[in-house]
C-alpha cells in the first residue's frame, strides 16, 4: 500500500475492513447455485439478499425499505428530519459465476460508514441515503441499470414486456416478486432531494495495482452499447446436406464473432467488443444449426467512437448474413452514454484520499455503473478500490482486507467533510 505519514493509511485497526469482508462473505452465500455466486434480479436469492441488507441498514440506524423495483433503500437523517441527502450506493445483483465484491462492496461499505456515524451519535447537516440497486448487471432481461433507472425516473416501461430465457416477462417477474409494475414510478427521486450520488466500487481492472494504490478517483464511466443479433438459416441433416448447399446459422455467427474481435483488436483507440452469450437451435450434434442468437457488448472511451464502431460492426454482420443467405435481425438492447464524474465531487474525493494518506490518482472506468443512470438526477462521483490482479466478473475476484478498510476510511472521511456544491442543484 502506498502511503504517506498522515491519515490512517497502513493503520493496524482494520475494524471497518473486517466488518465489510464478513458481510461480503455472508452475501456471497446467497446464490442460486451453492457452487458459485449467481444472484439474479427478482429471484428468491434477490429477496434473501435484500432482507439481509435491510437488516444491516436498520442496525446502522437507518430507516430502511425495499422500493417499487426491488432496490433496498436506507436513510440516516441529518441534524433535522427531511434534509436533502447525499446518496451512496451500488448494486447487489451479480453476473453468473460472479465474484463477491462487484457491487456489494459499495453497498456494504456505505452501510458500515453510516453505522460508524451512528455509533458516535453524529448527525450531519444533510441526510445520508444508501441504495443497493437490484439490477445493474442486466443478466435476466438484457436491459441493464433497471434499479438505478427507476430511481432516476428514466425507467422505460417498454422493458416490462421483455422476456427472460424462460419466457417470463419483466412485468410478470415483478408481480411474482410481490411488487406492482404499475407502481415503479414510486421509486423515482427528484433532483432537489439529492445533493450528489457517490459510488464506491472495485476497479475491476489492473491499474491501481500497477500504481501500488489502494484507492483512486474515477474521472468518467465509459459508455456502452449492447446488441442482440439473430441469424436464421435452414436446419438440416448433418450427414446429407453438402457444404455448398448449407445455410448454417452457427457458422455465420462464428464468422461474425471473428470479425467483431478483429475489428476491435485492430482499433488503436481503446475500443472493446465482446460476444458473451450465444445460443444455437435446435442444438443437436447431427443437425445443422438453423437459428443462432448472440449478444454484442461494445465500449470505447468516447461516445462518438463507440457509435461509429457499432455502425461499422453492424454493417459487416449484415454483409456476412447476406453472403451466407441468412436472415438477420439486430437490435440495440441497451445504450448508455459516457458519464463524466463531477469536478467538485472529484475534488472532494481527492481531498479525502489525501487526508487518509494516499497519493491521489485519477483513472477512468471501463466498466458500467449505476452512476450512468443516476447522472440524470444528481452529480456523480466514484471511488475505486484496488482488486487483486484486476480480475472481475470471475470467482477469483478479490479485495484485500486492508484495501476494503482503506476504501471505507476514504468514504467516511468524504462523508464527514462533505460540502454540498455552492449554489446547490
Ligand atoms: O458490464 C459492466 O460494465 C458492469 O459490470 N455491469
Ligand atoms: Mn459487474
Ligand atoms: Mn458493478
Tab-separated table of C-alpha atoms in Angstrom, residues 101-421:
chain	number	residue	atom	x	y	z
A	101	UNK	CA	-17.084	-7.801	-4.498
A	102	UNK	CA	-18.525	-6.286	-7.690
A	103	UNK	CA	-21.424	-4.186	-6.413
A	104	UNK	CA	-21.854	-5.380	-2.811
A	105	UNK	CA	-18.606	-3.671	-1.757
A	106	UNK	CA	-20.147	-0.238	-2.380
A	107	UNK	CA	-23.418	-1.041	-0.613
A	108	UNK	CA	-21.797	-2.693	2.404
A	109	UNK	CA	-19.074	-0.059	2.783
A	110	UNK	CA	-21.647	2.735	2.745
A	111	UNK	CA	-23.660	0.968	5.460
A	112	UNK	CA	-20.521	0.477	7.581
A	113	UNK	CA	-19.752	4.193	7.274
A	114	UNK	CA	-23.258	5.146	8.412
A	115	UNK	CA	-23.001	2.642	11.278
A	116	UNK	CA	-19.791	4.382	12.363
A	117	UNK	CA	-21.537	7.781	12.411
A	118	UNK	CA	-24.448	6.222	14.291
A	119	UNK	CA	-22.155	4.690	16.941
A	120	UNK	CA	-20.670	8.122	17.531
A	121	UNK	CA	-24.105	9.762	17.616
A	122	UNK	CA	-23.035	12.047	14.775
A	123	UNK	CA	-25.678	13.811	12.692
A	124	UNK	CA	-24.630	15.879	9.696
A	125	UNK	CA	-26.173	18.955	8.076
A	126	UNK	CA	-27.628	16.637	5.412
A	127	UNK	CA	-29.213	13.193	5.350
A	128	UNK	CA	-27.382	10.136	4.034
A	129	UNK	CA	-29.169	7.608	1.902
A	130	UNK	CA	-27.747	4.232	0.944
A	131	UNK	CA	-29.195	2.361	-2.022
A	132	UNK	CA	-28.493	-1.205	-3.049
A	133	UNK	CA	-29.639	-1.338	-6.652
A	134	UNK	CA	-31.480	-4.516	-7.582
A	135	UNK	CA	-30.403	-4.833	-11.207
A	136	UNK	CA	-27.239	-3.300	-12.566
A	137	UNK	CA	-25.812	-6.225	-14.488
A	138	UNK	CA	-28.838	-6.814	-16.706
A	139	UNK	CA	-28.345	-10.576	-16.730
A	140	UNK	CA	-32.014	-11.517	-16.788
A	141	UNK	CA	-33.773	-9.030	-19.071
A	142	UNK	CA	-30.978	-7.843	-21.415
A	143	UNK	CA	-31.537	-4.213	-20.415
A	144	UNK	CA	-29.187	-3.051	-17.641
A	145	UNK	CA	-29.407	-0.494	-14.819
A	146	UNK	CA	-33.082	-1.231	-14.191
A	147	UNK	CA	-32.766	-0.423	-10.461
A	148	UNK	CA	-30.982	2.905	-10.843
A	149	UNK	CA	-33.101	3.922	-13.820
A	150	UNK	CA	-36.210	3.508	-11.675
A	151	UNK	CA	-34.651	5.775	-9.038
A	152	UNK	CA	-33.562	8.300	-11.678
A	153	UNK	CA	-37.088	8.322	-13.116
A	154	UNK	CA	-35.860	7.113	-16.511
A	155	UNK	CA	-37.216	3.567	-16.365
A	156	UNK	CA	-38.537	2.632	-19.801
A	157	UNK	CA	-41.934	0.959	-19.395
A	158	UNK	CA	-41.488	-0.851	-22.710
A	159	UNK	CA	-38.944	-3.069	-20.908
A	160	UNK	CA	-41.778	-4.548	-18.821
A	161	UNK	CA	-42.675	-6.693	-21.839
A	162	UNK	CA	-39.134	-8.069	-22.315
A	163	UNK	CA	-38.924	-11.783	-21.535
A	164	UNK	CA	-36.154	-13.712	-19.833
A	165	UNK	CA	-34.767	-17.008	-21.141
A	166	UNK	CA	-37.689	-18.935	-19.662
A	167	UNK	CA	-40.349	-16.706	-21.233
A	168	UNK	CA	-41.246	-14.735	-18.087
A	169	UNK	CA	-41.686	-11.013	-18.774
A	170	UNK	CA	-40.197	-8.358	-16.513
A	171	UNK	CA	-43.708	-7.242	-15.567
A	172	UNK	CA	-44.644	-10.807	-14.589
A	173	UNK	CA	-41.430	-11.238	-12.601
A	174	UNK	CA	-42.069	-8.017	-10.675
A	175	UNK	CA	-45.566	-9.234	-9.802
A	176	UNK	CA	-44.274	-12.674	-8.772
A	177	UNK	CA	-41.751	-10.925	-6.517
A	178	UNK	CA	-44.676	-9.254	-4.732
A	179	UNK	CA	-44.327	-5.782	-6.264
A	180	UNK	CA	-46.592	-3.930	-8.679
A	181	UNK	CA	-45.202	-2.980	-12.104
A	182	UNK	CA	-47.700	-0.101	-12.256
A	183	UNK	CA	-46.008	1.443	-9.228
A	184	UNK	CA	-42.414	1.598	-10.499
A	185	UNK	CA	-42.768	5.371	-10.779
A	186	UNK	CA	-42.879	5.493	-6.975
A	187	UNK	CA	-39.192	4.541	-6.840
A	188	UNK	CA	-38.253	7.743	-8.688
A	189	UNK	CA	-36.448	10.535	-6.896
A	190	UNK	CA	-36.123	14.127	-7.993
A	191	UNK	CA	-33.031	16.244	-8.358
A	192	UNK	CA	-33.669	18.613	-5.431
A	193	UNK	CA	-33.800	15.715	-2.941
A	194	UNK	CA	-30.231	14.652	-3.639
A	195	UNK	CA	-27.012	16.596	-3.056
A	196	UNK	CA	-24.915	14.099	-5.021
A	197	UNK	CA	-24.573	10.403	-5.830
A	198	UNK	CA	-21.322	8.759	-4.732
A	199	UNK	CA	-20.421	5.155	-5.533
A	200	UNK	CA	-17.524	3.142	-4.186
A	201	UNK	CA	-16.712	0.118	-6.361
A	202	UNK	CA	-13.862	-2.254	-7.069
A	203	UNK	CA	-11.784	-1.126	-10.006
A	204	UNK	CA	-12.285	-4.385	-11.966
A	205	UNK	CA	-9.020	-3.694	-13.783
A	206	UNK	CA	-5.281	-3.754	-13.057
A	207	UNK	CA	-4.392	-0.040	-12.957
A	208	UNK	CA	-4.472	0.670	-9.199
A	209	UNK	CA	-2.463	-2.466	-8.559
A	210	UNK	CA	0.134	-1.279	-11.068
A	211	UNK	CA	0.203	2.092	-9.325
A	212	UNK	CA	0.562	0.375	-5.928
A	213	UNK	CA	-2.505	2.247	-4.673
A	214	UNK	CA	-5.465	1.043	-2.624
A	215	UNK	CA	-7.876	3.682	-3.921
A	216	UNK	CA	-8.404	6.024	-6.865
A	217	UNK	CA	-10.631	8.842	-8.111
A	218	UNK	CA	-12.785	7.960	-11.126
A	219	UNK	CA	-12.892	10.567	-13.900
A	220	UNK	CA	-15.727	9.149	-16.051
A	221	UNK	CA	-17.715	5.974	-16.678
A	222	UNK	CA	-17.315	4.785	-20.267
A	223	UNK	CA	-20.480	4.455	-22.315
A	224	UNK	CA	-21.647	1.102	-23.648
A	225	UNK	CA	-23.900	-0.339	-26.330
A	226	UNK	CA	-25.405	-3.822	-26.167
A	227	UNK	CA	-26.870	-5.520	-29.209
A	228	UNK	CA	-28.847	-8.707	-29.684
A	229	UNK	CA	-28.303	-10.410	-33.051
A	230	UNK	CA	-30.238	-13.320	-34.544
A	231	UNK	CA	-29.224	-15.208	-37.673
A	232	UNK	CA	-31.728	-17.525	-39.284
A	233	UNK	CA	-30.702	-20.078	-41.888
A	234	UNK	CA	-32.000	-23.572	-42.516
A	235	UNK	CA	-31.717	-26.503	-40.148
A	236	UNK	CA	-30.948	-29.798	-41.825
A	237	UNK	CA	-29.323	-33.212	-41.688
A	238	UNK	CA	-25.636	-33.078	-40.759
A	239	UNK	CA	-24.899	-36.067	-42.973
A	240	UNK	CA	-26.833	-35.386	-46.131
A	241	UNK	CA	-26.669	-31.679	-46.968
A	242	UNK	CA	-23.481	-30.838	-48.922
A	243	UNK	CA	-21.442	-27.959	-47.521
A	244	UNK	CA	-22.103	-25.695	-50.511
A	245	UNK	CA	-25.884	-26.001	-50.050
A	246	UNK	CA	-25.993	-25.219	-46.353
A	247	UNK	CA	-27.348	-22.113	-44.649
A	248	UNK	CA	-25.658	-22.779	-41.322
A	249	UNK	CA	-26.552	-20.044	-38.825
A	250	UNK	CA	-23.857	-21.045	-36.335
A	251	UNK	CA	-21.064	-20.945	-38.896
A	252	UNK	CA	-22.356	-17.495	-39.866
A	253	UNK	CA	-22.320	-16.396	-36.224
A	254	UNK	CA	-18.785	-17.729	-35.835
A	255	UNK	CA	-17.673	-15.582	-38.768
A	256	UNK	CA	-19.400	-12.557	-37.239
A	257	UNK	CA	-17.666	-13.144	-33.892
A	258	UNK	CA	-14.294	-13.351	-35.614
A	259	UNK	CA	-14.955	-10.086	-37.450
A	260	UNK	CA	-16.013	-8.309	-34.243
A	261	UNK	CA	-12.886	-9.457	-32.446
A	262	UNK	CA	-10.607	-8.457	-35.300
A	263	UNK	CA	-12.291	-5.071	-35.721
A	264	UNK	CA	-11.840	-4.209	-32.038
A	265	UNK	CA	-8.377	-5.738	-31.771
A	266	UNK	CA	-7.036	-3.557	-34.566
A	267	UNK	CA	-8.612	-0.376	-33.176
A	268	UNK	CA	-5.985	1.984	-31.804
A	269	UNK	CA	-8.283	3.999	-29.555
A	270	UNK	CA	-9.426	1.649	-26.810
A	271	UNK	CA	-12.446	0.050	-28.492
A	272	UNK	CA	-13.511	-3.235	-26.854
A	273	UNK	CA	-16.119	-5.690	-28.104
A	274	UNK	CA	-17.407	-8.907	-26.542
A	275	UNK	CA	-19.750	-11.659	-27.633
A	276	UNK	CA	-20.617	-13.066	-24.228
A	277	UNK	CA	-23.669	-15.172	-24.993
A	278	UNK	CA	-24.603	-17.451	-27.868
A	279	UNK	CA	-27.473	-19.873	-28.315
A	280	UNK	CA	-27.849	-22.252	-31.243
A	281	UNK	CA	-31.040	-24.028	-32.299
A	282	UNK	CA	-32.033	-26.754	-32.499
A	283	UNK	CA	-28.783	-27.613	-30.693
A	284	UNK	CA	-28.023	-31.204	-31.634
A	285	UNK	CA	-24.764	-32.804	-32.780
A	286	UNK	CA	-26.206	-34.130	-36.012
A	287	UNK	CA	-28.347	-31.149	-37.030
A	288	UNK	CA	-27.137	-28.105	-38.986
A	289	UNK	CA	-27.948	-25.097	-36.752
A	290	UNK	CA	-30.928	-23.237	-38.195
A	291	UNK	CA	-31.028	-20.277	-35.876
A	292	UNK	CA	-28.457	-18.597	-33.633
A	293	UNK	CA	-28.838	-15.714	-31.205
A	294	UNK	CA	-25.850	-13.871	-29.769
A	295	UNK	CA	-25.131	-10.682	-27.882
A	296	UNK	CA	-22.554	-7.979	-28.584
A	297	UNK	CA	-21.207	-5.575	-25.943
A	298	UNK	CA	-19.187	-2.625	-27.286
A	299	UNK	CA	-17.417	0.128	-25.382
A	300	UNK	CA	-14.968	2.904	-26.188
A	301	UNK	CA	-13.501	5.905	-24.392
A	302	UNK	CA	-15.743	8.340	-26.302
A	303	UNK	CA	-19.377	8.086	-27.325
A	304	UNK	CA	-18.615	9.164	-30.868
A	305	UNK	CA	-16.020	6.428	-31.314
A	306	UNK	CA	-18.312	3.759	-29.872
A	307	UNK	CA	-21.292	4.770	-32.007
A	308	UNK	CA	-19.234	4.773	-35.172
A	309	UNK	CA	-17.783	1.367	-34.290
A	310	UNK	CA	-21.249	-0.100	-33.610
A	311	UNK	CA	-22.429	1.084	-37.037
A	312	UNK	CA	-19.341	-0.396	-38.733
A	313	UNK	CA	-19.728	-3.746	-36.963
A	314	UNK	CA	-23.439	-3.912	-37.808
A	315	UNK	CA	-22.619	-3.301	-41.498
A	316	UNK	CA	-20.052	-6.105	-41.501
A	317	UNK	CA	-22.500	-8.505	-39.880
A	318	UNK	CA	-25.129	-7.573	-42.478
A	319	UNK	CA	-22.636	-8.335	-45.237
A	320	UNK	CA	-21.810	-11.747	-43.751
A	321	UNK	CA	-25.504	-12.598	-43.382
A	322	UNK	CA	-26.198	-11.563	-46.982
A	323	UNK	CA	-23.314	-13.572	-48.406
A	324	UNK	CA	-24.392	-16.676	-46.461
A	325	UNK	CA	-28.079	-16.185	-47.282
A	326	UNK	CA	-29.037	-15.857	-43.629
A	327	UNK	CA	-31.834	-13.618	-42.355
A	328	UNK	CA	-30.534	-11.130	-39.806
A	329	UNK	CA	-32.259	-9.313	-37.009
A	330	UNK	CA	-30.122	-6.968	-34.952
A	331	UNK	CA	-31.481	-4.845	-32.102
A	332	UNK	CA	-29.916	-2.380	-29.680
A	333	UNK	CA	-30.946	-3.653	-26.231
A	334	UNK	CA	-29.031	-1.113	-24.187
A	335	UNK	CA	-27.270	2.169	-24.839
A	336	UNK	CA	-25.593	4.318	-22.241
A	337	UNK	CA	-23.599	7.411	-22.955
A	338	UNK	CA	-20.355	8.168	-21.129
A	339	UNK	CA	-20.972	9.634	-17.680
A	340	UNK	CA	-18.353	12.166	-16.554
A	341	UNK	CA	-17.795	12.479	-12.798
A	342	UNK	CA	-18.459	15.976	-11.463
A	343	UNK	CA	-15.274	18.039	-10.918
A	344	UNK	CA	-16.450	19.273	-7.490
A	345	UNK	CA	-17.007	15.681	-6.310
A	346	UNK	CA	-13.686	14.519	-7.786
A	347	UNK	CA	-12.014	17.300	-5.783
A	348	UNK	CA	-13.689	16.229	-2.525
A	349	UNK	CA	-12.853	12.572	-3.144
A	350	UNK	CA	-9.247	13.565	-3.851
A	351	UNK	CA	-9.144	15.547	-0.579
A	352	UNK	CA	-10.468	12.530	1.353
A	353	UNK	CA	-7.905	10.234	-0.290
A	354	UNK	CA	-5.072	12.617	0.515
A	355	UNK	CA	-6.322	13.075	4.080
A	356	UNK	CA	-6.194	9.301	4.537
A	357	UNK	CA	-2.571	9.345	3.476
A	358	UNK	CA	-2.751	8.044	-0.091
A	359	UNK	CA	-1.398	9.534	-3.262
A	360	UNK	CA	-4.242	10.958	-5.332
A	361	UNK	CA	-4.579	9.156	-8.641
A	362	UNK	CA	-7.287	9.550	-11.271
A	363	UNK	CA	-8.467	6.842	-13.656
A	364	UNK	CA	-11.456	6.258	-15.950
A	365	UNK	CA	-13.914	3.387	-15.527
A	366	UNK	CA	-14.178	0.969	-18.431
A	367	UNK	CA	-16.958	-0.879	-16.613
A	368	UNK	CA	-20.521	0.373	-16.356
A	369	UNK	CA	-22.003	1.545	-13.062
A	370	UNK	CA	-25.277	2.795	-11.610
A	371	UNK	CA	-23.911	6.342	-11.803
A	372	UNK	CA	-24.647	6.185	-15.543
A	373	UNK	CA	-28.340	6.295	-14.679
A	374	UNK	CA	-28.074	8.468	-11.567
A	375	UNK	CA	-26.365	11.241	-13.532
A	376	UNK	CA	-29.812	12.220	-14.839
A	377	UNK	CA	-30.825	13.462	-11.383
A	378	UNK	CA	-27.571	14.074	-9.484
A	379	UNK	CA	-23.916	14.886	-9.978
A	380	UNK	CA	-21.896	11.679	-9.725
A	381	UNK	CA	-18.598	10.844	-8.033
A	382	UNK	CA	-16.850	7.469	-7.798
A	383	UNK	CA	-14.126	5.952	-5.644
A	384	UNK	CA	-12.324	2.872	-6.958
A	385	UNK	CA	-10.801	0.254	-4.675
A	386	UNK	CA	-7.971	-1.960	-5.915
A	387	UNK	CA	-8.775	-5.590	-6.700
A	388	UNK	CA	-6.236	-8.374	-6.988
A	389	UNK	CA	-4.853	-8.937	-10.460
A	390	UNK	CA	-7.511	-6.696	-11.978
A	391	UNK	CA	-9.776	-9.770	-12.041
A	392	UNK	CA	-13.553	-9.236	-12.034
A	393	UNK	CA	-16.704	-10.957	-13.297
A	394	UNK	CA	-14.880	-14.092	-12.176
A	395	UNK	CA	-14.927	-16.119	-8.947
A	396	UNK	CA	-11.286	-15.173	-8.272
A	397	UNK	CA	-12.248	-11.520	-7.844
A	398	UNK	CA	-10.621	-10.405	-4.571
A	399	UNK	CA	-10.067	-7.299	-2.461
A	400	UNK	CA	-7.522	-7.332	0.360
A	401	UNK	CA	-8.937	-6.550	3.780
A	402	UNK	CA	-6.626	-3.546	4.127
A	403	UNK	CA	-7.888	-2.141	0.822
A	404	UNK	CA	-11.546	-2.617	1.799
A	405	UNK	CA	-10.695	-0.784	5.021
A	406	UNK	CA	-8.899	1.978	3.115
A	407	UNK	CA	-11.922	2.451	0.842
A	408	UNK	CA	-14.212	2.695	3.870
A	409	UNK	CA	-11.938	5.238	5.575
A	410	UNK	CA	-11.895	7.377	2.452
A	411	UNK	CA	-15.679	7.191	2.098
A	412	UNK	CA	-16.176	8.014	5.772
A	413	UNK	CA	-13.806	10.982	5.534
A	414	UNK	CA	-15.608	12.155	2.400
A	415	UNK	CA	-18.998	11.950	4.128
A	416	UNK	CA	-17.857	13.778	7.244
A	417	UNK	CA	-16.173	16.563	5.242
A	418	UNK	CA	-18.817	16.676	2.504
A	419	UNK	CA	-19.703	20.166	1.350
A	420	UNK	CA	-22.752	20.454	-0.945
A	421	UNK	CA	-21.981	22.309	-4.130
